PDB file of N, CA, C and O in Angstrom:
ATOM      1  N   MET A  15       9.692   5.760  22.335  1.00 85.00           N
ATOM      2  CA  MET A  15       9.124   5.229  21.107  1.00 85.00           C
ATOM      3  C   MET A  15       7.616   5.371  21.187  1.00 85.00           C
ATOM      4  O   MET A  15       7.001   5.028  22.190  1.00 85.00           O
ATOM      5  N   PRO A  16       6.996   5.866  20.101  1.00 89.00           N
ATOM      6  CA  PRO A  16       5.539   5.980  20.104  1.00 89.00           C
ATOM      7  C   PRO A  16       4.873   4.619  20.282  1.00 89.00           C
ATOM      8  O   PRO A  16       5.426   3.591  19.904  1.00 89.00           O
ATOM      9  N   ALA A  17       3.696   4.630  20.849  1.00 89.00           N
ATOM     10  CA  ALA A  17       2.965   3.391  21.098  1.00 89.00           C
ATOM     11  C   ALA A  17       1.558   3.512  20.534  1.00 89.00           C
ATOM     12  O   ALA A  17       1.087   4.596  20.204  1.00 89.00           O
ATOM     13  N   LEU A  18       0.896   2.368  20.449  1.00 91.00           N
ATOM     14  CA  LEU A  18      -0.459   2.311  19.919  1.00 91.00           C
ATOM     15  C   LEU A  18      -1.243   1.303  20.738  1.00 91.00           C
ATOM     16  O   LEU A  18      -0.812   0.167  20.910  1.00 91.00           O
ATOM     17  N   ASN A  19      -2.374   1.725  21.239  1.00 94.00           N
ATOM     18  CA  ASN A  19      -3.245   0.796  21.953  1.00 94.00           C
ATOM     19  C   ASN A  19      -4.171   0.145  20.938  1.00 94.00           C
ATOM     20  O   ASN A  19      -4.803   0.829  20.134  1.00 94.00           O
ATOM     21  N   VAL A  20      -4.241  -1.167  20.976  1.00 93.00           N
ATOM     22  CA  VAL A  20      -5.056  -1.918  20.032  1.00 93.00           C
ATOM     23  C   VAL A  20      -6.039  -2.764  20.821  1.00 93.00           C
ATOM     24  O   VAL A  20      -5.647  -3.451  21.771  1.00 93.00           O
ATOM     25  N   GLU A  21      -7.306  -2.721  20.426  1.00 96.00           N
ATOM     26  CA  GLU A  21      -8.325  -3.508  21.108  1.00 96.00           C
ATOM     27  C   GLU A  21      -8.566  -4.814  20.352  1.00 96.00           C
ATOM     28  O   GLU A  21      -8.576  -4.840  19.124  1.00 96.00           O
ATOM     29  N   PHE A  22      -8.733  -5.889  21.099  1.00 97.00           N
ATOM     30  CA  PHE A  22      -9.020  -7.200  20.550  1.00 97.00           C
ATOM     31  C   PHE A  22     -10.239  -7.768  21.253  1.00 97.00           C
ATOM     32  O   PHE A  22     -10.503  -7.439  22.407  1.00 97.00           O
ATOM     33  N   SER A  23     -10.945  -8.638  20.548  1.00 98.00           N
ATOM     34  CA  SER A  23     -12.047  -9.339  21.208  1.00 98.00           C
ATOM     35  C   SER A  23     -11.432 -10.335  22.193  1.00 98.00           C
ATOM     36  O   SER A  23     -10.229 -10.632  22.141  1.00 98.00           O
ATOM     37  N   ASP A  24     -12.262 -10.854  23.090  1.00 98.00           N
ATOM     38  CA  ASP A  24     -11.760 -11.846  24.051  1.00 98.00           C
ATOM     39  C   ASP A  24     -11.170 -13.054  23.325  1.00 98.00           C
ATOM     40  O   ASP A  24     -10.127 -13.574  23.707  1.00 98.00           O
ATOM     41  N   ARG A  25     -11.845 -13.473  22.265  1.00 98.00           N
ATOM     42  CA  ARG A  25     -11.371 -14.636  21.491  1.00 98.00           C
ATOM     43  C   ARG A  25     -10.022 -14.349  20.831  1.00 98.00           C
ATOM     44  O   ARG A  25      -9.105 -15.166  20.857  1.00 98.00           O
ATOM     45  N   GLU A  26      -9.905 -13.170  20.217  1.00 97.00           N
ATOM     46  CA  GLU A  26      -8.649 -12.804  19.572  1.00 97.00           C
ATOM     47  C   GLU A  26      -7.519 -12.723  20.580  1.00 97.00           C
ATOM     48  O   GLU A  26      -6.401 -13.200  20.316  1.00 97.00           O
ATOM     49  N   LEU A  27      -7.802 -12.151  21.732  1.00 97.00           N
ATOM     50  CA  LEU A  27      -6.785 -12.022  22.775  1.00 97.00           C
ATOM     51  C   LEU A  27      -6.329 -13.392  23.261  1.00 97.00           C
ATOM     52  O   LEU A  27      -5.129 -13.629  23.437  1.00 97.00           O
ATOM     53  N   GLU A  28      -7.249 -14.291  23.435  1.00 97.00           N
ATOM     54  CA  GLU A  28      -6.896 -15.650  23.860  1.00 97.00           C
ATOM     55  C   GLU A  28      -6.064 -16.350  22.784  1.00 97.00           C
ATOM     56  O   GLU A  28      -5.078 -17.025  23.084  1.00 97.00           O
ATOM     57  N   ASP A  29      -6.459 -16.169  21.528  1.00 97.00           N
ATOM     58  CA  ASP A  29      -5.684 -16.748  20.426  1.00 97.00           C
ATOM     59  C   ASP A  29      -4.271 -16.181  20.393  1.00 97.00           C
ATOM     60  O   ASP A  29      -3.297 -16.923  20.189  1.00 97.00           O
ATOM     61  N   LEU A  30      -4.141 -14.866  20.585  1.00 97.00           N
ATOM     62  CA  LEU A  30      -2.817 -14.247  20.611  1.00 97.00           C
ATOM     63  C   LEU A  30      -1.962 -14.802  21.748  1.00 97.00           C
ATOM     64  O   LEU A  30      -0.773 -15.080  21.561  1.00 97.00           O
ATOM     65  N   ARG A  31      -2.568 -14.953  22.906  1.00 97.00           N
ATOM     66  CA  ARG A  31      -1.835 -15.523  24.049  1.00 97.00           C
ATOM     67  C   ARG A  31      -1.319 -16.921  23.723  1.00 97.00           C
ATOM     68  O   ARG A  31      -0.174 -17.258  24.008  1.00 97.00           O
ATOM     69  N   GLN A  32      -2.196 -17.721  23.113  1.00 98.00           N
ATOM     70  CA  GLN A  32      -1.825 -19.100  22.794  1.00 98.00           C
ATOM     71  C   GLN A  32      -0.700 -19.139  21.755  1.00 98.00           C
ATOM     72  O   GLN A  32       0.252 -19.887  21.892  1.00 98.00           O
ATOM     73  N   ILE A  33      -0.823 -18.338  20.733  1.00 98.00           N
ATOM     74  CA  ILE A  33       0.203 -18.314  19.685  1.00 98.00           C
ATOM     75  C   ILE A  33       1.532 -17.833  20.249  1.00 98.00           C
ATOM     76  O   ILE A  33       2.587 -18.420  19.971  1.00 98.00           O
ATOM     77  N   ALA A  34       1.494 -16.772  21.049  1.00 98.00           N
ATOM     78  CA  ALA A  34       2.726 -16.258  21.656  1.00 98.00           C
ATOM     79  C   ALA A  34       3.372 -17.321  22.537  1.00 98.00           C
ATOM     80  O   ALA A  34       4.596 -17.516  22.502  1.00 98.00           O
ATOM     81  N   LYS A  35       2.555 -18.025  23.298  1.00 98.00           N
ATOM     82  CA  LYS A  35       3.073 -19.083  24.166  1.00 98.00           C
ATOM     83  C   LYS A  35       3.731 -20.189  23.336  1.00 98.00           C
ATOM     84  O   LYS A  35       4.831 -20.640  23.646  1.00 98.00           O
ATOM     85  N   GLU A  36       3.044 -20.603  22.250  1.00 98.00           N
ATOM     86  CA  GLU A  36       3.595 -21.651  21.387  1.00 98.00           C
ATOM     87  C   GLU A  36       4.909 -21.226  20.751  1.00 98.00           C
ATOM     88  O   GLU A  36       5.792 -22.053  20.539  1.00 98.00           O
ATOM     89  N   ARG A  37       5.040 -19.962  20.426  1.00 97.00           N
ATOM     90  CA  ARG A  37       6.256 -19.461  19.776  1.00 97.00           C
ATOM     91  C   ARG A  37       7.330 -19.029  20.771  1.00 97.00           C
ATOM     92  O   ARG A  37       8.431 -18.654  20.373  1.00 97.00           O
ATOM     93  N   GLY A  38       6.972 -19.035  22.034  1.00 98.00           N
ATOM     94  CA  GLY A  38       7.941 -18.642  23.056  1.00 98.00           C
ATOM     95  C   GLY A  38       8.296 -17.169  22.991  1.00 98.00           C
ATOM     96  O   GLY A  38       9.454 -16.796  23.192  1.00 98.00           O
ATOM     97  N   THR A  39       7.307 -16.343  22.717  1.00 98.00           N
ATOM     98  CA  THR A  39       7.539 -14.907  22.618  1.00 98.00           C
ATOM     99  C   THR A  39       6.452 -14.176  23.381  1.00 98.00           C
ATOM    100  O   THR A  39       5.496 -14.787  23.869  1.00 98.00           O
ATOM    101  N   SER A  40       6.588 -12.884  23.476  1.00 97.00           N
ATOM    102  CA  SER A  40       5.564 -12.093  24.164  1.00 97.00           C
ATOM    103  C   SER A  40       4.459 -11.724  23.171  1.00 97.00           C
ATOM    104  O   SER A  40       4.659 -11.734  21.951  1.00 97.00           O
ATOM    105  N   MET A  41       3.319 -11.377  23.715  1.00 96.00           N
ATOM    106  CA  MET A  41       2.205 -10.936  22.862  1.00 96.00           C
ATOM    107  C   MET A  41       2.583  -9.642  22.145  1.00 96.00           C
ATOM    108  O   MET A  41       2.270  -9.464  20.969  1.00 96.00           O
ATOM    109  N   LYS A  42       3.270  -8.772  22.853  1.00 95.00           N
ATOM    110  CA  LYS A  42       3.696  -7.511  22.259  1.00 95.00           C
ATOM    111  C   LYS A  42       4.609  -7.762  21.060  1.00 95.00           C
ATOM    112  O   LYS A  42       4.427  -7.165  19.996  1.00 95.00           O
ATOM    113  N   ALA A  43       5.565  -8.656  21.221  1.00 97.00           N
ATOM    114  CA  ALA A  43       6.480  -8.976  20.125  1.00 97.00           C
ATOM    115  C   ALA A  43       5.735  -9.633  18.966  1.00 97.00           C
ATOM    116  O   ALA A  43       6.022  -9.352  17.793  1.00 97.00           O
ATOM    117  N   LEU A  44       4.795 -10.493  19.272  1.00 97.00           N
ATOM    118  CA  LEU A  44       4.006 -11.169  18.240  1.00 97.00           C
ATOM    119  C   LEU A  44       3.211 -10.172  17.404  1.00 97.00           C
ATOM    120  O   LEU A  44       3.230 -10.215  16.164  1.00 97.00           O
ATOM    121  N   VAL A  45       2.529  -9.250  18.072  1.00 97.00           N
ATOM    122  CA  VAL A  45       1.717  -8.255  17.365  1.00 97.00           C
ATOM    123  C   VAL A  45       2.611  -7.302  16.580  1.00 97.00           C
ATOM    124  O   VAL A  45       2.310  -6.957  15.427  1.00 97.00           O
ATOM    125  N   ARG A  46       3.727  -6.900  17.160  1.00 96.00           N
ATOM    126  CA  ARG A  46       4.639  -6.002  16.452  1.00 96.00           C
ATOM    127  C   ARG A  46       5.211  -6.684  15.218  1.00 96.00           C
ATOM    128  O   ARG A  46       5.313  -6.078  14.138  1.00 96.00           O
ATOM    129  N   GLU A  47       5.580  -7.933  15.332  1.00 96.00           N
ATOM    130  CA  GLU A  47       6.112  -8.695  14.199  1.00 96.00           C
ATOM    131  C   GLU A  47       5.068  -8.802  13.077  1.00 96.00           C
ATOM    132  O   GLU A  47       5.389  -8.639  11.899  1.00 96.00           O
ATOM    133  N   ALA A  48       3.821  -9.061  13.449  1.00 96.00           N
ATOM    134  CA  ALA A  48       2.756  -9.162  12.447  1.00 96.00           C
ATOM    135  C   ALA A  48       2.546  -7.824  11.743  1.00 96.00           C
ATOM    136  O   ALA A  48       2.384  -7.780  10.513  1.00 96.00           O
ATOM    137  N   ALA A  49       2.556  -6.740  12.496  1.00 97.00           N
ATOM    138  CA  ALA A  49       2.378  -5.420  11.901  1.00 97.00           C
ATOM    139  C   ALA A  49       3.553  -5.077  10.991  1.00 97.00           C
ATOM    140  O   ALA A  49       3.359  -4.570   9.874  1.00 97.00           O
ATOM    141  N   ALA A  50       4.771  -5.362  11.424  1.00 97.00           N
ATOM    142  CA  ALA A  50       5.952  -5.084  10.607  1.00 97.00           C
ATOM    143  C   ALA A  50       5.923  -5.893   9.313  1.00 97.00           C
ATOM    144  O   ALA A  50       6.275  -5.386   8.239  1.00 97.00           O
ATOM    145  N   ALA A  51       5.479  -7.146   9.383  1.00 98.00           N
ATOM    146  CA  ALA A  51       5.380  -7.985   8.185  1.00 98.00           C
ATOM    147  C   ALA A  51       4.343  -7.416   7.226  1.00 98.00           C
ATOM    148  O   ALA A  51       4.552  -7.407   6.005  1.00 98.00           O
ATOM    149  N   ASP A  52       3.235  -6.915   7.753  1.00 98.00           N
ATOM    150  CA  ASP A  52       2.202  -6.343   6.895  1.00 98.00           C
ATOM    151  C   ASP A  52       2.690  -5.054   6.247  1.00 98.00           C
ATOM    152  O   ASP A  52       2.410  -4.797   5.072  1.00 98.00           O
ATOM    153  N   ILE A  53       3.432  -4.247   6.980  1.00 98.00           N
ATOM    154  CA  ILE A  53       4.004  -3.019   6.418  1.00 98.00           C
ATOM    155  C   ILE A  53       4.962  -3.371   5.281  1.00 98.00           C
ATOM    156  O   ILE A  53       4.915  -2.761   4.200  1.00 98.00           O
ATOM    157  N   ALA A  54       5.819  -4.352   5.481  1.00 98.00           N
ATOM    158  CA  ALA A  54       6.765  -4.773   4.439  1.00 98.00           C
ATOM    159  C   ALA A  54       6.028  -5.302   3.214  1.00 98.00           C
ATOM    160  O   ALA A  54       6.385  -4.983   2.074  1.00 98.00           O
ATOM    161  N   ARG A  55       4.982  -6.082   3.429  1.00 98.00           N
ATOM    162  CA  ARG A  55       4.181  -6.619   2.328  1.00 98.00           C
ATOM    163  C   ARG A  55       3.508  -5.479   1.553  1.00 98.00           C
ATOM    164  O   ARG A  55       3.507  -5.465   0.323  1.00 98.00           O
ATOM    165  N   HIS A  56       2.973  -4.512   2.267  1.00 98.00           N
ATOM    166  CA  HIS A  56       2.320  -3.365   1.637  1.00 98.00           C
ATOM    167  C   HIS A  56       3.324  -2.579   0.781  1.00 98.00           C
ATOM    168  O   HIS A  56       3.022  -2.216  -0.357  1.00 98.00           O
ATOM    169  N   ARG A  57       4.506  -2.323   1.323  1.00 98.00           N
ATOM    170  CA  ARG A  57       5.537  -1.607   0.565  1.00 98.00           C
ATOM    171  C   ARG A  57       5.928  -2.379  -0.692  1.00 98.00           C
ATOM    172  O   ARG A  57       6.105  -1.797  -1.764  1.00 98.00           O
ATOM    173  N   ALA A  58       6.089  -3.690  -0.564  1.00 98.00           N
ATOM    174  CA  ALA A  58       6.465  -4.516  -1.714  1.00 98.00           C
ATOM    175  C   ALA A  58       5.379  -4.466  -2.789  1.00 98.00           C
ATOM    176  O   ALA A  58       5.689  -4.372  -3.987  1.00 98.00           O
ATOM    177  N   LEU A  59       4.113  -4.497  -2.386  1.00 98.00           N
ATOM    178  CA  LEU A  59       3.019  -4.407  -3.352  1.00 98.00           C
ATOM    179  C   LEU A  59       3.012  -3.050  -4.047  1.00 98.00           C
ATOM    180  O   LEU A  59       2.792  -2.965  -5.266  1.00 98.00           O
ATOM    181  N   GLN A  60       3.264  -1.990  -3.302  1.00 98.00           N
ATOM    182  CA  GLN A  60       3.323  -0.654  -3.902  1.00 98.00           C
ATOM    183  C   GLN A  60       4.465  -0.574  -4.908  1.00 98.00           C
ATOM    184  O   GLN A  60       4.299  -0.041  -6.006  1.00 98.00           O
ATOM    185  N   GLU A  61       5.631  -1.093  -4.535  1.00 98.00           N
ATOM    186  CA  GLU A  61       6.785  -1.071  -5.435  1.00 98.00           C
ATOM    187  C   GLU A  61       6.517  -1.914  -6.680  1.00 98.00           C
ATOM    188  O   GLU A  61       6.879  -1.517  -7.795  1.00 98.00           O
ATOM    189  N   GLY A  62       5.882  -3.062  -6.505  1.00 98.00           N
ATOM    190  CA  GLY A  62       5.547  -3.913  -7.640  1.00 98.00           C
ATOM    191  C   GLY A  62       4.557  -3.238  -8.574  1.00 98.00           C
ATOM    192  O   GLY A  62       4.704  -3.307  -9.800  1.00 98.00           O
ATOM    193  N   ALA A  63       3.563  -2.582  -8.008  1.00 98.00           N
ATOM    194  CA  ALA A  63       2.571  -1.877  -8.823  1.00 98.00           C
ATOM    195  C   ALA A  63       3.235  -0.749  -9.602  1.00 98.00           C
ATOM    196  O   ALA A  63       2.930  -0.543 -10.787  1.00 98.00           O
ATOM    197  N   GLU A  64       4.134  -0.031  -8.969  1.00 98.00           N
ATOM    198  CA  GLU A  64       4.833   1.056  -9.655  1.00 98.00           C
ATOM    199  C   GLU A  64       5.721   0.505 -10.765  1.00 98.00           C
ATOM    200  O   GLU A  64       5.770   1.075 -11.865  1.00 98.00           O
ATOM    201  N   ALA A  65       6.399  -0.606 -10.530  1.00 98.00           N
ATOM    202  CA  ALA A  65       7.228  -1.235 -11.574  1.00 98.00           C
ATOM    203  C   ALA A  65       6.349  -1.663 -12.745  1.00 98.00           C
ATOM    204  O   ALA A  65       6.724  -1.479 -13.913  1.00 98.00           O
ATOM    205  N   PHE A  66       5.169  -2.213 -12.457  1.00 97.00           N
ATOM    206  CA  PHE A  66       4.250  -2.606 -13.526  1.00 97.00           C
ATOM    207  C   PHE A  66       3.794  -1.392 -14.325  1.00 97.00           C
ATOM    208  O   PHE A  66       3.757  -1.422 -15.551  1.00 97.00           O
ATOM    209  N   ARG A  67       3.426  -0.301 -13.623  1.00 97.00           N
ATOM    210  CA  ARG A  67       2.980   0.904 -14.327  1.00 97.00           C
ATOM    211  C   ARG A  67       4.082   1.433 -15.253  1.00 97.00           C
ATOM    212  O   ARG A  67       3.802   1.822 -16.398  1.00 97.00           O
ATOM    213  N   ARG A  68       5.318   1.449 -14.769  1.00 97.00           N
ATOM    214  CA  ARG A  68       6.430   1.916 -15.614  1.00 97.00           C
ATOM    215  C   ARG A  68       6.606   1.002 -16.824  1.00 97.00           C
ATOM    216  O   ARG A  68       6.784   1.472 -17.943  1.00 97.00           O
ATOM    217  N   PHE A  69       6.551  -0.322 -16.596  1.00 97.00           N
ATOM    218  CA  PHE A  69       6.699  -1.276 -17.686  1.00 97.00           C
ATOM    219  C   PHE A  69       5.580  -1.101 -18.699  1.00 97.00           C
ATOM    220  O   PHE A  69       5.822  -1.052 -19.910  1.00 97.00           O
ATOM    221  N   PHE A  70       4.359  -1.009 -18.207  1.00 94.00           N
ATOM    222  CA  PHE A  70       3.206  -0.864 -19.104  1.00 94.00           C
ATOM    223  C   PHE A  70       3.316   0.424 -19.913  1.00 94.00           C
ATOM    224  O   PHE A  70       3.079   0.429 -21.117  1.00 94.00           O
ATOM    225  N   ALA A  71       3.684   1.514 -19.264  1.00 95.00           N
ATOM    226  CA  ALA A  71       3.802   2.800 -19.952  1.00 95.00           C
ATOM    227  C   ALA A  71       4.887   2.744 -21.025  1.00 95.00           C
ATOM    228  O   ALA A  71       4.703   3.287 -22.122  1.00 95.00           O
ATOM    229  N   SER A  72       5.991   2.076 -20.725  1.00 97.00           N
ATOM    230  CA  SER A  72       7.076   2.029 -21.705  1.00 97.00           C
ATOM    231  C   SER A  72       6.780   1.078 -22.860  1.00 97.00           C
ATOM    232  O   SER A  72       7.457   1.114 -23.881  1.00 97.00           O
ATOM    233  N   HIS A  73       5.772   0.227 -22.721  1.00 96.00           N
ATOM    234  CA  HIS A  73       5.394  -0.721 -23.768  1.00 96.00           C
ATOM    235  C   HIS A  73       3.939  -0.539 -24.209  1.00 96.00           C
ATOM    236  O   HIS A  73       3.329  -1.464 -24.741  1.00 96.00           O
ATOM    237  N   ALA A  74       3.405   0.657 -24.010  1.00 94.00           N
ATOM    238  CA  ALA A  74       1.990   0.911 -24.293  1.00 94.00           C
ATOM    239  C   ALA A  74       1.632   0.618 -25.751  1.00 94.00           C
ATOM    240  O   ALA A  74       0.578   0.031 -26.024  1.00 94.00           O
ATOM    241  N   ASP A  75       2.493   1.017 -26.665  1.00 94.00           N
ATOM    242  CA  ASP A  75       2.189   0.778 -28.083  1.00 94.00           C
ATOM    243  C   ASP A  75       2.125  -0.716 -28.390  1.00 94.00           C
ATOM    244  O   ASP A  75       1.266  -1.167 -29.155  1.00 94.00           O
ATOM    245  N   GLU A  76       3.018  -1.488 -27.790  1.00 95.00           N
ATOM    246  CA  GLU A  76       3.014  -2.932 -28.004  1.00 95.00           C
ATOM    247  C   GLU A  76       1.744  -3.570 -27.437  1.00 95.00           C
ATOM    248  O   GLU A  76       1.158  -4.454 -28.073  1.00 95.00           O
ATOM    249  N   PHE A  77       1.329  -3.120 -26.263  1.00 92.00           N
ATOM    250  CA  PHE A  77       0.090  -3.643 -25.677  1.00 92.00           C
ATOM    251  C   PHE A  77      -1.113  -3.266 -26.546  1.00 92.00           C
ATOM    252  O   PHE A  77      -2.009  -4.076 -26.764  1.00 92.00           O
ATOM    253  N   ALA A  78      -1.119  -2.039 -27.047  1.00 93.00           N
ATOM    254  CA  ALA A  78      -2.234  -1.586 -27.885  1.00 93.00           C
ATOM    255  C   ALA A  78      -2.326  -2.425 -29.156  1.00 93.00           C
ATOM    256  O   ALA A  78      -3.425  -2.792 -29.589  1.00 93.00           O
ATOM    257  N   ALA A  79      -1.174  -2.752 -29.742  1.00 94.00           N
ATOM    258  CA  ALA A  79      -1.168  -3.563 -30.965  1.00 94.00           C
ATOM    259  C   ALA A  79      -1.593  -4.999 -30.681  1.00 94.00           C
ATOM    260  O   ALA A  79      -2.301  -5.616 -31.470  1.00 94.00           O
ATOM    261  N   ALA A  80      -1.172  -5.520 -29.550  1.00 94.00           N
ATOM    262  CA  ALA A  80      -1.484  -6.913 -29.210  1.00 94.00           C
ATOM    263  C   ALA A  80      -2.920  -7.093 -28.742  1.00 94.00           C
ATOM    264  O   ALA A  80      -3.507  -8.164 -28.926  1.00 94.00           O
ATOM    265  N   PHE A  81      -3.498  -6.061 -28.132  1.00 93.00           N
ATOM    266  CA  PHE A  81      -4.843  -6.164 -27.565  1.00 93.00           C
ATOM    267  C   PHE A  81      -5.704  -4.981 -27.998  1.00 93.00           C
ATOM    268  O   PHE A  81      -6.159  -4.190 -27.165  1.00 93.00           O
ATOM    269  N   PRO A  82      -5.948  -4.840 -29.296  1.00 92.00           N
ATOM    270  CA  PRO A  82      -6.692  -3.661 -29.774  1.00 92.00           C
ATOM    271  C   PRO A  82      -8.110  -3.576 -29.219  1.00 92.00           C
ATOM    272  O   PRO A  82      -8.640  -2.482 -29.040  1.00 92.00           O
ATOM    273  N   GLU A  83      -8.712  -4.728 -28.906  1.00 92.00           N
ATOM    274  CA  GLU A  83     -10.079  -4.709 -28.375  1.00 92.00           C
ATOM    275  C   GLU A  83     -10.151  -4.096 -26.978  1.00 92.00           C
ATOM    276  O   GLU A  83     -11.217  -3.704 -26.513  1.00 92.00           O
ATOM    277  N   ASP A  84      -9.011  -3.985 -26.314  1.00 90.00           N
ATOM    278  CA  ASP A  84      -8.988  -3.393 -24.976  1.00 90.00           C
ATOM    279  C   ASP A  84      -8.679  -1.897 -24.993  1.00 90.00           C
ATOM    280  O   ASP A  84      -8.680  -1.253 -23.945  1.00 90.00           O
ATOM    281  N   GLU A  85      -8.432  -1.361 -26.172  1.00 90.00           N
ATOM    282  CA  GLU A  85      -8.134   0.063 -26.282  1.00 90.00           C
ATOM    283  C   GLU A  85      -9.425   0.872 -26.174  1.00 90.00           C
ATOM    284  O   GLU A  85     -10.458   0.458 -26.697  1.00 90.00           O
ATOM    285  N   PRO A  86      -9.366   2.011 -25.499  1.00 87.00           N
ATOM    286  CA  PRO A  86     -10.563   2.852 -25.418  1.00 87.00           C
ATOM    287  C   PRO A  86     -10.950   3.323 -26.816  1.00 87.00           C
ATOM    288  O   PRO A  86     -10.085   3.594 -27.648  1.00 87.00           O
ATOM    289  N   SER A  87     -12.232   3.416 -27.063  1.00 77.00           N
ATOM    290  CA  SER A  87     -12.682   3.871 -28.376  1.00 77.00           C
ATOM    291  C   SER A  87     -12.428   5.368 -28.505  1.00 77.00           C
ATOM    292  O   SER A  87     -12.255   6.069 -27.518  1.00 77.00           O
ATOM    293  N   ALA A  88     -12.436   5.845 -29.713  1.00 55.00           N
ATOM    294  CA  ALA A  88     -12.211   7.273 -29.952  1.00 55.00           C
ATOM    295  C   ALA A  88     -13.303   8.070 -29.252  1.00 55.00           C
ATOM    296  O   ALA A  88     -14.445   7.636 -29.146  1.00 55.00           O
ATOM    297  N   ARG A  89     -12.957   9.245 -28.788  1.00 52.00           N
ATOM    298  CA  ARG A  89     -13.928  10.103 -28.083  1.00 52.00           C
ATOM    299  C   ARG A  89     -15.116  10.406 -28.957  1.00 52.00           C
ATOM    300  O   ARG A  89     -14.956  10.822 -30.096  1.00 52.00           O
ATOM    301  N   GLY A  90     -16.267  10.164 -28.414  1.00 51.00           N
ATOM    302  CA  GLY A  90     -17.481  10.518 -29.108  1.00 51.00           C
ATOM    303  C   GLY A  90     -17.899   9.533 -30.191  1.00 51.00           C
ATOM    304  O   GLY A  90     -18.929   9.705 -30.799  1.00 51.00           O
ATOM    305  N   ALA A  91     -17.085   8.536 -30.460  1.00 54.00           N
ATOM    306  CA  ALA A  91     -17.427   7.575 -31.500  1.00 54.00           C
ATOM    307  C   ALA A  91     -18.695   6.845 -31.114  1.00 54.00           C
ATOM    308  O   ALA A  91     -18.849   6.377 -29.984  1.00 54.00           O
ATOM    309  N   GLY A  92     -19.624   6.755 -32.061  1.00 53.00           N
ATOM    310  CA  GLY A  92     -20.857   6.025 -31.817  1.00 53.00           C
ATOM    311  C   GLY A  92     -21.908   6.821 -31.070  1.00 53.00           C
ATOM    312  O   GLY A  92     -22.984   6.326 -30.779  1.00 53.00           O
ATOM    313  N   ARG A  93     -21.617   8.057 -30.724  1.00 51.00           N
ATOM    314  CA  ARG A  93     -22.597   8.875 -30.022  1.00 51.00           C
ATOM    315  C   ARG A  93     -23.402   9.702 -31.021  1.00 51.00           C
ATOM    316  O   ARG A  93     -22.876  10.207 -32.009  1.00 51.00           O
ATOM    317  N   ALA A  94     -24.646   9.866 -30.719  1.00 55.00           N
ATOM    318  CA  ALA A  94     -25.488  10.704 -31.569  1.00 55.00           C
ATOM    319  C   ALA A  94     -25.186  12.157 -31.292  1.00 55.00           C
ATOM    320  O   ALA A  94     -24.951  12.547 -30.150  1.00 55.00           O
ATOM    321  N   ALA A  95     -25.179  12.966 -32.337  1.00 49.00           N
ATOM    322  CA  ALA A  95     -24.881  14.389 -32.171  1.00 49.00           C
ATOM    323  C   ALA A  95     -26.082  15.171 -31.736  1.00 49.00           C
ATOM    324  O   ALA A  95     -27.183  14.865 -31.926  1.00 49.00           O
TER     325      ALA A  95
END
């Protein structure tokens, strides 16, 4: 299995040791669990953003009607020739 060396400050390392001890786990397991949780959170945010983009695109006309002040102005409108 591929591995990754991660550097921590002395304070961070001591905090990790303490947390691992309190949880009854190894530091390696603690760090891996934290990284896996962050990966899952990142994926969920990406999926949520994509679901929002699809929803917004499928209801663009409704949003434009409800919030006309947020619509981009026509190209070149208000510009001097």
